[in-house]
GROMACS .gro file of C-alpha atoms in nm:
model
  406
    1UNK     CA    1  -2.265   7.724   3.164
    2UNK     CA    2  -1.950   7.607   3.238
    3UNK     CA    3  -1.717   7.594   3.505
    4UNK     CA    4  -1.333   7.672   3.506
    5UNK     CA    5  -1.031   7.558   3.747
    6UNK     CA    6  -0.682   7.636   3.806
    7UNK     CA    7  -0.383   7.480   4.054
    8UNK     CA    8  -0.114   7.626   4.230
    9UNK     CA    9   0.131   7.527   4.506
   10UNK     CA   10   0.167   7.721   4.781
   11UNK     CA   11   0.446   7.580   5.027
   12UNK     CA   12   0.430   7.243   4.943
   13UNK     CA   13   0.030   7.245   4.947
   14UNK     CA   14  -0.165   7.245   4.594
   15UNK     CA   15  -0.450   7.530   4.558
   16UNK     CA   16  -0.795   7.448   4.330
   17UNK     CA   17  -0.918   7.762   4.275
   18UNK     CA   18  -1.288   7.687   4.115
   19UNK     CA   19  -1.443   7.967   3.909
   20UNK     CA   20  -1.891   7.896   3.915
   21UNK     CA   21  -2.024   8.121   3.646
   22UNK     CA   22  -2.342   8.282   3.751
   23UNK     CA   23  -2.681   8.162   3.761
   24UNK     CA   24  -2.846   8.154   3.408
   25UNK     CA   25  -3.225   8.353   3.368
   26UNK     CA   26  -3.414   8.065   3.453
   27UNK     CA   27  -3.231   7.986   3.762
   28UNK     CA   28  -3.263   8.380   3.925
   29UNK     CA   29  -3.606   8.347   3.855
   30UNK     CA   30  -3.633   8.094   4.038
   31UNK     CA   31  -3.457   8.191   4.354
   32UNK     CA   32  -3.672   8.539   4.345
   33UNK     CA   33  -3.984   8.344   4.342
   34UNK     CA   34  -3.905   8.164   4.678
   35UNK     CA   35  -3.792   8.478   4.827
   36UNK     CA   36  -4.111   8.648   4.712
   37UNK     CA   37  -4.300   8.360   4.899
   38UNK     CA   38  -4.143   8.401   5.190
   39UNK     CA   39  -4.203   8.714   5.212
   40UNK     CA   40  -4.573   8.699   5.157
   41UNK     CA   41  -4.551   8.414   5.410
   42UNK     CA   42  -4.422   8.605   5.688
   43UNK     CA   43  -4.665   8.845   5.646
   44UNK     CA   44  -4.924   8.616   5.675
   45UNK     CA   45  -4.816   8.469   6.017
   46UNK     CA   46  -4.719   8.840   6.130
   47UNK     CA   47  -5.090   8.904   6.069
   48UNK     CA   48  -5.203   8.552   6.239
   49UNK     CA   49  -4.971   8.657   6.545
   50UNK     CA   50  -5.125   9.011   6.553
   51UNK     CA   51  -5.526   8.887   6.555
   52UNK     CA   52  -5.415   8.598   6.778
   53UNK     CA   53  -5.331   8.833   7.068
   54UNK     CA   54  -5.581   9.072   6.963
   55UNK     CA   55  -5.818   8.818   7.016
   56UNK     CA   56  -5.654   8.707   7.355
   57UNK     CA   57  -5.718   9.038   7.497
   58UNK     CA   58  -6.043   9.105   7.396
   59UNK     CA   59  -6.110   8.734   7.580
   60UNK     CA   60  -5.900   8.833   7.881
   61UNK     CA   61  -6.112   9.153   7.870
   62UNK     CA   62  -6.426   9.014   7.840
   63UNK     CA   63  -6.343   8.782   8.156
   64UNK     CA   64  -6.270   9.023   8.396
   65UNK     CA   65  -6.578   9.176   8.285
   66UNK     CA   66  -6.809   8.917   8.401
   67UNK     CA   67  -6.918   8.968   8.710
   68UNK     CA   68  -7.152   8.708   8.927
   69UNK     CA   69  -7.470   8.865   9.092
   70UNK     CA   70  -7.569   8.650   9.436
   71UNK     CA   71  -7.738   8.699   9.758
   72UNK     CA   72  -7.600   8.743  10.114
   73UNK     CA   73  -7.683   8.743  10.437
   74UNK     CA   74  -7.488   8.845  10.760
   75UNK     CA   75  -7.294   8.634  11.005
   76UNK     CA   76  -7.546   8.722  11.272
   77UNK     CA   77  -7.509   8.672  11.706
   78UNK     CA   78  -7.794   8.572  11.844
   79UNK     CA   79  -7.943   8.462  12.184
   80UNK     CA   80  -8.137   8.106  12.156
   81UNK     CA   81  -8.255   7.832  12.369
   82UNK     CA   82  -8.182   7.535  12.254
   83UNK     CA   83  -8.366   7.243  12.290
   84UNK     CA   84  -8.245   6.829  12.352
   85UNK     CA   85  -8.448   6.549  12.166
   86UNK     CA   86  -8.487   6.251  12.339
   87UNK     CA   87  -8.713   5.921  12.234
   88UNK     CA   88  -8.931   5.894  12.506
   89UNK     CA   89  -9.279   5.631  12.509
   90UNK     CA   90  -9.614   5.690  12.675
   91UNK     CA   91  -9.705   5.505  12.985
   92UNK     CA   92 -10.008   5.474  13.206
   93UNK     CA   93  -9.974   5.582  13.560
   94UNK     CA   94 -10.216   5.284  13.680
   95UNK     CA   95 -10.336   4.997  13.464
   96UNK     CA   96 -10.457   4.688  13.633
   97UNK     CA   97 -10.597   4.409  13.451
   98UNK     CA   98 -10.942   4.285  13.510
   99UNK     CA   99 -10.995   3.922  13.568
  100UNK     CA  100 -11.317   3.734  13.760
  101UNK     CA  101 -11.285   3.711  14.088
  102UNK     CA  102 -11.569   3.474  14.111
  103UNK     CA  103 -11.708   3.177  13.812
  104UNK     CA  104 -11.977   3.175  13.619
  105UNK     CA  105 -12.140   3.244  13.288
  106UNK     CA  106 -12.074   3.639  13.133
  107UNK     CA  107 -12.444   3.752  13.178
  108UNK     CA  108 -12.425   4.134  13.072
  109UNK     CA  109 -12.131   4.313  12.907
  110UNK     CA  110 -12.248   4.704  12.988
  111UNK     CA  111 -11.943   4.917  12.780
  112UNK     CA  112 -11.790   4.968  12.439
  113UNK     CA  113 -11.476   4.872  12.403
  114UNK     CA  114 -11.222   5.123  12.394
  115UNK     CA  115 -11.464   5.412  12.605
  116UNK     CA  116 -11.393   5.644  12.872
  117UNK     CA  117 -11.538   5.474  13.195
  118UNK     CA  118 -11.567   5.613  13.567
  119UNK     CA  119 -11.451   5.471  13.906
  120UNK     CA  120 -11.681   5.213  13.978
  121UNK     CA  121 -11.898   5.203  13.639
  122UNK     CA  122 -12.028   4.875  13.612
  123UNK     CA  123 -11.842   4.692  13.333
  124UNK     CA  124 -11.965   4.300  13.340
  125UNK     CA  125 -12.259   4.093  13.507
  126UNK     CA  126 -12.130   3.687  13.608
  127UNK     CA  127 -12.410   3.502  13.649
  128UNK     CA  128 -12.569   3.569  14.022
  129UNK     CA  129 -12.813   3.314  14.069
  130UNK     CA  130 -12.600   3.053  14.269
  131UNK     CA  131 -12.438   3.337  14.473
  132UNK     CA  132 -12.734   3.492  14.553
  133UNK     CA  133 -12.895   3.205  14.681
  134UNK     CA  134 -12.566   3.100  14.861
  135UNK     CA  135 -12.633   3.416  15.058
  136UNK     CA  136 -12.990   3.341  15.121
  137UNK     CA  137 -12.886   3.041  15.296
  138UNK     CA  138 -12.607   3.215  15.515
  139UNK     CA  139 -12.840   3.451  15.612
  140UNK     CA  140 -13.096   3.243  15.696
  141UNK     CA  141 -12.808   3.012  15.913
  142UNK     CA  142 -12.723   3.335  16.073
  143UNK     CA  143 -13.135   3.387  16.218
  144UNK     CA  144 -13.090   3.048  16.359
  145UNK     CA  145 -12.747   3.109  16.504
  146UNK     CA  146 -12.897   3.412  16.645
  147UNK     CA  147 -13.220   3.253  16.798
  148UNK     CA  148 -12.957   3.014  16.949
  149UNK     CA  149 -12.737   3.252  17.111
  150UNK     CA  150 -13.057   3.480  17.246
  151UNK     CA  151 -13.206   3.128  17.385
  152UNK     CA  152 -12.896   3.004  17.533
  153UNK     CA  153 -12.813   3.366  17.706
  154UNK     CA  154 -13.138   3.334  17.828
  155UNK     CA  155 -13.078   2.957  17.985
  156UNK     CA  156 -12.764   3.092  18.139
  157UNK     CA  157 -12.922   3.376  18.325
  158UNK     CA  158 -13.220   3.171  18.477
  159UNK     CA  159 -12.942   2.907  18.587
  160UNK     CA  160 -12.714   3.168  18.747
  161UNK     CA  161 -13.014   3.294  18.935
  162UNK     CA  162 -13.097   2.922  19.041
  163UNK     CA  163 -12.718   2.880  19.143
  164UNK     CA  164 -12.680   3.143  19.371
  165UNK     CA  165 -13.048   3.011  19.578
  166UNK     CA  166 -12.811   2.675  19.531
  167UNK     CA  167 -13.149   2.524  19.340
  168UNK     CA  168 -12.934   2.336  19.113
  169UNK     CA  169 -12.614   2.154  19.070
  170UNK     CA  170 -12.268   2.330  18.929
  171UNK     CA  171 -12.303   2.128  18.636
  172UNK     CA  172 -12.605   2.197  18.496
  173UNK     CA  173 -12.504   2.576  18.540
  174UNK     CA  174 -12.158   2.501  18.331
  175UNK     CA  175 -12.339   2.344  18.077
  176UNK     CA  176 -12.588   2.652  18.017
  177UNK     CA  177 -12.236   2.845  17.999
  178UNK     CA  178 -12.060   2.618  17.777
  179UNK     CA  179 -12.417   2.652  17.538
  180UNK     CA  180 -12.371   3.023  17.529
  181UNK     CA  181 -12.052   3.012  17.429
  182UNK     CA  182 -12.090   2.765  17.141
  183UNK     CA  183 -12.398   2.980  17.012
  184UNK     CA  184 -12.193   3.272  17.060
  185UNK     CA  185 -11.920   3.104  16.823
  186UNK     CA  186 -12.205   2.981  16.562
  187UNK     CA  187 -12.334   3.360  16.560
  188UNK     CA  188 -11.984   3.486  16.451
  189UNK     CA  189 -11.936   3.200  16.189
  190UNK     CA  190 -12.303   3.297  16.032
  191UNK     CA  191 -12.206   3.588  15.989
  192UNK     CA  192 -11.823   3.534  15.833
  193UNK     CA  193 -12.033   3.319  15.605
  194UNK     CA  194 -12.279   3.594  15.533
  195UNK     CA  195 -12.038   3.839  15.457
  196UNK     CA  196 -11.793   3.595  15.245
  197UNK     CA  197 -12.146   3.551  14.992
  198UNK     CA  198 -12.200   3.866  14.982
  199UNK     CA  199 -11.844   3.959  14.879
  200UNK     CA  200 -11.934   3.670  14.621
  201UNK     CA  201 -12.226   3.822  14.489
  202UNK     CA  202 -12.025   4.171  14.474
  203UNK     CA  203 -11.760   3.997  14.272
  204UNK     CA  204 -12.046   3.896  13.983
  205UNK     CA  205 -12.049   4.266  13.937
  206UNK     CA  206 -11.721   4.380  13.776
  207UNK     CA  207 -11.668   4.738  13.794
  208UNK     CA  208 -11.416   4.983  13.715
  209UNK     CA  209 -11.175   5.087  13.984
  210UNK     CA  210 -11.064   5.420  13.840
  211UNK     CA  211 -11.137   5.667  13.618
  212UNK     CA  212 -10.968   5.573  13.264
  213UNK     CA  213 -10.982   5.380  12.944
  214UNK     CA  214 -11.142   5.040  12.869
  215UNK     CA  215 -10.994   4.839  12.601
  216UNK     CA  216 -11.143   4.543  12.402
  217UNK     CA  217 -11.325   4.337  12.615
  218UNK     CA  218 -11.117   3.986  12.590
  219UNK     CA  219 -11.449   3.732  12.673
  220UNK     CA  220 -11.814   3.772  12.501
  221UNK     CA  221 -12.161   3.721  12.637
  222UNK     CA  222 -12.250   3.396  12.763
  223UNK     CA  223 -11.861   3.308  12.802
  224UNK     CA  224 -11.752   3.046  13.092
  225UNK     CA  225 -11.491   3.236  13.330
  226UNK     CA  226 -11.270   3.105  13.604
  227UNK     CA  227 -11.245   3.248  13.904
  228UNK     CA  228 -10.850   3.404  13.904
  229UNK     CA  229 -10.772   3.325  13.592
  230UNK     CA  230 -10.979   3.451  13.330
  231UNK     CA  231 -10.868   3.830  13.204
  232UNK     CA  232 -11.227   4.020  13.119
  233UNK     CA  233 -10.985   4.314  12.988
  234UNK     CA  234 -10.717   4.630  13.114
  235UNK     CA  235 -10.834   4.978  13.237
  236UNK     CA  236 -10.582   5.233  13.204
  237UNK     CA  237 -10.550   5.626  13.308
  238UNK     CA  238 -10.498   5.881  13.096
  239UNK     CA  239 -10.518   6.174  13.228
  240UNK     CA  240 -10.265   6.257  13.368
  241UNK     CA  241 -10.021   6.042  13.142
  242UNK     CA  242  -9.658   5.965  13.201
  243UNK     CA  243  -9.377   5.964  12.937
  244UNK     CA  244  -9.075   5.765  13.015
  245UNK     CA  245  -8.705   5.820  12.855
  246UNK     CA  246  -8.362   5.767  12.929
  247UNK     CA  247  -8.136   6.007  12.971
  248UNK     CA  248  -7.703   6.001  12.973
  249UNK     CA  249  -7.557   5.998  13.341
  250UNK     CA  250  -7.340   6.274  13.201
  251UNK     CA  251  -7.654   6.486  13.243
  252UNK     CA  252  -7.778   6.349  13.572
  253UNK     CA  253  -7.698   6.640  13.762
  254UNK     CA  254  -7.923   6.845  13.513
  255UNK     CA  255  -8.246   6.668  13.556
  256UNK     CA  256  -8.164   6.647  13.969
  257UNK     CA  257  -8.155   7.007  13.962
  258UNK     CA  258  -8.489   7.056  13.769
  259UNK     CA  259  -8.616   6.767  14.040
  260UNK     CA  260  -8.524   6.953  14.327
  261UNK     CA  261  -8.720   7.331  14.112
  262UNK     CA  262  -9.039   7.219  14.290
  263UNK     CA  263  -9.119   7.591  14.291
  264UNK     CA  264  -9.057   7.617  13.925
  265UNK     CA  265  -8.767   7.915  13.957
  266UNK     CA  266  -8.564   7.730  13.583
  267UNK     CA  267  -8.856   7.869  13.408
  268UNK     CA  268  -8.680   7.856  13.079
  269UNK     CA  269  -8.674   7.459  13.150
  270UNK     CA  270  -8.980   7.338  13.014
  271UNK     CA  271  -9.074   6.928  12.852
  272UNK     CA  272  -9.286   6.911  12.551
  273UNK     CA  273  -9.352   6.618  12.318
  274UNK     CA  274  -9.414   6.568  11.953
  275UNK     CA  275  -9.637   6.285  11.830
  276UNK     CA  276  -9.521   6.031  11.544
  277UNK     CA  277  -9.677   6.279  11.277
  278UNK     CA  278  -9.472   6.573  11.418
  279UNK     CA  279  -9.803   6.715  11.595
  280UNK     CA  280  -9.676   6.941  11.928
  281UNK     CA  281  -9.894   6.818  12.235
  282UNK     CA  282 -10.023   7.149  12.322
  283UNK     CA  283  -9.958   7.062  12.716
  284UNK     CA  284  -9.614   7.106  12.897
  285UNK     CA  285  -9.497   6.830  13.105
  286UNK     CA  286  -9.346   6.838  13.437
  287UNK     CA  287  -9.023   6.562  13.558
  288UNK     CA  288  -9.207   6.376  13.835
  289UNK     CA  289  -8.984   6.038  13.882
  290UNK     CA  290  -8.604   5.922  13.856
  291UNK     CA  291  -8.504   5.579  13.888
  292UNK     CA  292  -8.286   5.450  14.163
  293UNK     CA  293  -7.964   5.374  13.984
  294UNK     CA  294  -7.832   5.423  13.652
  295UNK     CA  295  -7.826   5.124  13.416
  296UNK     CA  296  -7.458   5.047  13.474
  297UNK     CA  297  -7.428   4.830  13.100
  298UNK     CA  298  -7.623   5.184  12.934
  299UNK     CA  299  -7.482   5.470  13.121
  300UNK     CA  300  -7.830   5.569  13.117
  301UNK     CA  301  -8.110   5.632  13.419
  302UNK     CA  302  -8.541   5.599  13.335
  303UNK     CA  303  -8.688   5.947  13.405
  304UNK     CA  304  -9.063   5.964  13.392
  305UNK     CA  305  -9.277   6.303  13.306
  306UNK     CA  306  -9.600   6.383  13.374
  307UNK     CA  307  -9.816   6.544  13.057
  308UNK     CA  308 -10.214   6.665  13.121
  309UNK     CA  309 -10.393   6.483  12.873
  310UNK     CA  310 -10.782   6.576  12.907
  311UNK     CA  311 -10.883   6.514  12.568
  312UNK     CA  312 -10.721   6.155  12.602
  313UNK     CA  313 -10.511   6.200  12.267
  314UNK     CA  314 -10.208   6.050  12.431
  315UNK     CA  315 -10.213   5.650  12.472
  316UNK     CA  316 -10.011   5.454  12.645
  317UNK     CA  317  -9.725   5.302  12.444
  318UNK     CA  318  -9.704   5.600  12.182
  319UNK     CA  319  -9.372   5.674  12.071
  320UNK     CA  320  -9.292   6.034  12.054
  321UNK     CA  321  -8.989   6.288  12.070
  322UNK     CA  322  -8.927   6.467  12.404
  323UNK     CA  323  -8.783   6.799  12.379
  324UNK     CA  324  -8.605   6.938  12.674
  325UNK     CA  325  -8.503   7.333  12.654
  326UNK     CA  326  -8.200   7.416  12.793
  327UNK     CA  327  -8.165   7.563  13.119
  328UNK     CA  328  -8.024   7.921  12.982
  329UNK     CA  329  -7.952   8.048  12.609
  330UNK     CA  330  -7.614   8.128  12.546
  331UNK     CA  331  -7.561   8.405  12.240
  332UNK     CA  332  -7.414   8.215  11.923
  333UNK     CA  333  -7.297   8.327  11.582
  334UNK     CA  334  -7.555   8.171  11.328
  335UNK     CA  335  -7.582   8.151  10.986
  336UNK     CA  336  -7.862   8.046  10.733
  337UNK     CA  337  -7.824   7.685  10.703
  338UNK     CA  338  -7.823   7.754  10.253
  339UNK     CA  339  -7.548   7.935  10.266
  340UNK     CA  340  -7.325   7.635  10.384
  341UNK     CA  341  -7.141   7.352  10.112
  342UNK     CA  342  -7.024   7.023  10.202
  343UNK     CA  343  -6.725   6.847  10.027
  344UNK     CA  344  -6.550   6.522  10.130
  345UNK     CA  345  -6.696   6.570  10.501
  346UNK     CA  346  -6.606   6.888  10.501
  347UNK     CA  347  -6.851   7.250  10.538
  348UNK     CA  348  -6.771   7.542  10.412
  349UNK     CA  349  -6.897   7.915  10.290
  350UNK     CA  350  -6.798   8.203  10.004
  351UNK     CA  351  -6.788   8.489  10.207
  352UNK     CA  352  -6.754   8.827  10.069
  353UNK     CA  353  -6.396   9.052  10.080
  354UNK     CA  354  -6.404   9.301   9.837
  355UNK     CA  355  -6.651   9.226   9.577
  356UNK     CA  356  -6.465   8.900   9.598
  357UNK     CA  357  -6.608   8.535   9.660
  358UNK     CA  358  -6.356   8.378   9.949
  359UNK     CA  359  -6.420   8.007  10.017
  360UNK     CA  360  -6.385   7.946  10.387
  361UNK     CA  361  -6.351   7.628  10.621
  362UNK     CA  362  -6.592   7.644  10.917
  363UNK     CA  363  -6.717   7.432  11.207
  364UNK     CA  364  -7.077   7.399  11.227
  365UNK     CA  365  -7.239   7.340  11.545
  366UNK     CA  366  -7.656   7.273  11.582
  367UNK     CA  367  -7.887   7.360  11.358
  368UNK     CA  368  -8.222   7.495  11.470
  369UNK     CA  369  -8.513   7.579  11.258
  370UNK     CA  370  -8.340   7.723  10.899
  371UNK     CA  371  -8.073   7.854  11.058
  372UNK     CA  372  -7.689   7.672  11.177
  373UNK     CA  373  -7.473   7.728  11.452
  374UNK     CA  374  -7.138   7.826  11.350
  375UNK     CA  375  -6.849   7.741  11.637
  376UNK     CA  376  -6.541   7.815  11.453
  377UNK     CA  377  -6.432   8.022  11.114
  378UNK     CA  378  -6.691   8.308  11.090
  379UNK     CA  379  -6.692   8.665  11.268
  380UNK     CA  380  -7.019   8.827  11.359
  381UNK     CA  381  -7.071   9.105  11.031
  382UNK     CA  382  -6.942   8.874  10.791
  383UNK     CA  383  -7.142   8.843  10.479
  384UNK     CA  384  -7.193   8.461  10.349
  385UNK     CA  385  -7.343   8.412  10.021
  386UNK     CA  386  -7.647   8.255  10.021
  387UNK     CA  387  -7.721   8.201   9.666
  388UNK     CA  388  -7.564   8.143   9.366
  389UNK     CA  389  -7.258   7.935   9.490
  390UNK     CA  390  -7.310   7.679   9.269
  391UNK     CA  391  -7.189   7.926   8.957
  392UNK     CA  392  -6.888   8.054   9.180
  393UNK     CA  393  -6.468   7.912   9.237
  394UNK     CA  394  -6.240   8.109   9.495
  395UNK     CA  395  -6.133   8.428   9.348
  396UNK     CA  396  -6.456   8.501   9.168
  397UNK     CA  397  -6.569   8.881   9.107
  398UNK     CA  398  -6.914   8.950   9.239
  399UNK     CA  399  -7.202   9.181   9.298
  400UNK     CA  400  -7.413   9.132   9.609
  401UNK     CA  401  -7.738   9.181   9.685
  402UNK     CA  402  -7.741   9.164  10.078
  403UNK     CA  403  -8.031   9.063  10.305
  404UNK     CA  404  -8.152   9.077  10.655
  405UNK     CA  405  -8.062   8.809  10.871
  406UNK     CA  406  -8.325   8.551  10.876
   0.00000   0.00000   0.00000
């Protein structure tokens, strides 16, 4: 194939006019192949395009089909009393501690340690040997002193009869009285010193002085004591028992009120305690002390209760939980405390809006037993989910199942 050109001038400027012959067999065959394939190639993405946003709808379809089943529960008002927890301790209302009042060898330990004992049970025996003979000798100064004074009241009778028949001298008369009165003065000191061994001889006999609890005995038979200064052991009551805790200034004017309820009108007002293994003491107290000042570094002023305790399970020094109900219940919106997520410090709740899951902001306030106080971002008849949040996002279709309040 060959090509062919010509020239010309046109005003001043020289024309080429080419002549291309056309394009041999092989060439057009050519050229209609790649047409052909991109024919067949446009097809094929037309079809791609096509089953591509099929498939897009059928997935946009399926979504909206899927639907989340959960579990709700009302946004419920309720009328509770609550209840303030304060660490309070066990203390005995008396508790002396026993020490000899006398010396001497332990001769008879008569309890087991850690017993119930009565007022004036006999608890330990000091060796009475020397007291008791001590007072045998008192006594026996106090005949004589006696037999002096009835001899010399005797003397000064006859000689006051003989003075007024003026049979003897003045003197002899104011000796007789000055004998009386020394005898009378030997009398009373027999019988301080009578009454100062027998006090002795009591003290060899240590007994309880109240009705309580004995604890380990802190000397053993045969043991030397000192008189004030060896401890035998502590006595405590039990029954009643106090509980001591400390409560904010900010509710001083609280506890004064339920001081001055002698006559028990704040009914609602009641003290219980919980022991260290969560057990309830199955006795209410009652507020029987307040200090005299609060602790100015604290803020904080000692109250004391007073809890029966017949069975003696309460012992002095237990820590336990005081719980002090509120004066009068208040009605609250509550919700279960499950239905309630925390993020970054922060609670919230789905709550249901037209088969819809809406994530909402609130501000809890107590919790008591399984349920939570809510203060701010629920209304009463709401419906909070209560299962199944972990599977939801804002937005999310749903089904509910609802349930009673709890």
């Amino acid at each position: 194939m060959k090509s062919s050109m010509t020239k010309a001038t046109h005003g001043g400027m020289i024309i080429i006019h080419a002549k291309i012959p056309r394009p041999t067999g092989v060439i057009r065959a050519g050229m209609w192949q790649l047409k052909d394939n991109y024919k067949h190639m446009k097809k094929k993405l037309l079809l791609l395009g096509l089953l591509a946003l099929h498939y897009s709808c059928n997935e946009k379809e399926n979504t909206e089909k899927q639907v989340t089943m959960v579990e709700t529960a009302p946004v419920s008002k309720q009328t509770i009393v609550l209840s303030d927890q304060y660490p309070a301790a066990t203390v005995a209302l008396q508790e002396v501690e026993l020490r000899a009042d006398v010396s001497g060898y332990i001769t008879n330990i008569l309890f087991r340690d850690g017993q119930q004992v009565k007022k004036g049970q006999l608890l330990y025996e000091i060796d009475k040997s020397r007291y008791q003979a001590n007072l045998d000798q008192s006594q026996s100064r106090l005949r004589i002193a006696a037999s002096n004074l009835e001899r010399a009241e005797r003397d000064l009778d006859r000689y006051q009869k003989l003075k007024e028949g003026n049979a003897i001298a003045g003197q002899v008369y104011d000796n007789a009285l000055t004998d009386l009165q020394n005898a009378e003065s030997e009398m009373m000191a027999a019988r301080a010193q009578v009454a100062n061994d027998q006090t002795n001889l009591q003290y060899a006999s240590v007994r309880a002085p109240f009705d309580g609890t004995i604890g380990f005995s802190a000397v053993r038979l045969g043991a030397l004591v000192n008189q004030g200064e060896t401890l035998l052991n502590v006595i405590s009551s039990n029954d009643p028992i106090g509980v001591d805790f400390f409560a904010s200034e900010k509710n001083l004017s609280k506890f004064q009120s339920l001081m001055n309820d002698r006559e028990g009108t704040l009914a609602d007002s009641t003290f219980t305690i919980s022991l260290p293994d969560g057990t309830l003491h199955p006795e209410p107290g009652s507020l029987e002390n307040m200090d005299r000042a609060v602790d100015r570094e604290t803020g904080t002023i000692q109250i004391r209760l007073h809890f029966p305790n017949p069975d003696g399970t309460l012992k002095p020094g237990l820590s336990t939980t005081l719980r002090v109900k509120a004066i009068n219940g208040a009605p609250v919106l509550t919700i279960p405390q499950r239905a309630t997520m925390e993020q970054m410090g922060e609670i919230s709740v789905f709550v249901v809006e037209d088969n819809t899951a809406r994530e909402r902001k609130i501000q809890p306030g107590r919790k008591f037993e399984d349920r939570v106080i809510v203060e701010n971002g629920l209304e009463e008849g709401q419906q909070v989910i209560i299962s199944g949040m972990q599977k939801l996002t804002n937005g999310d279709k749903i089904t509910t199942q609802n349930r009673n309040p709890e």
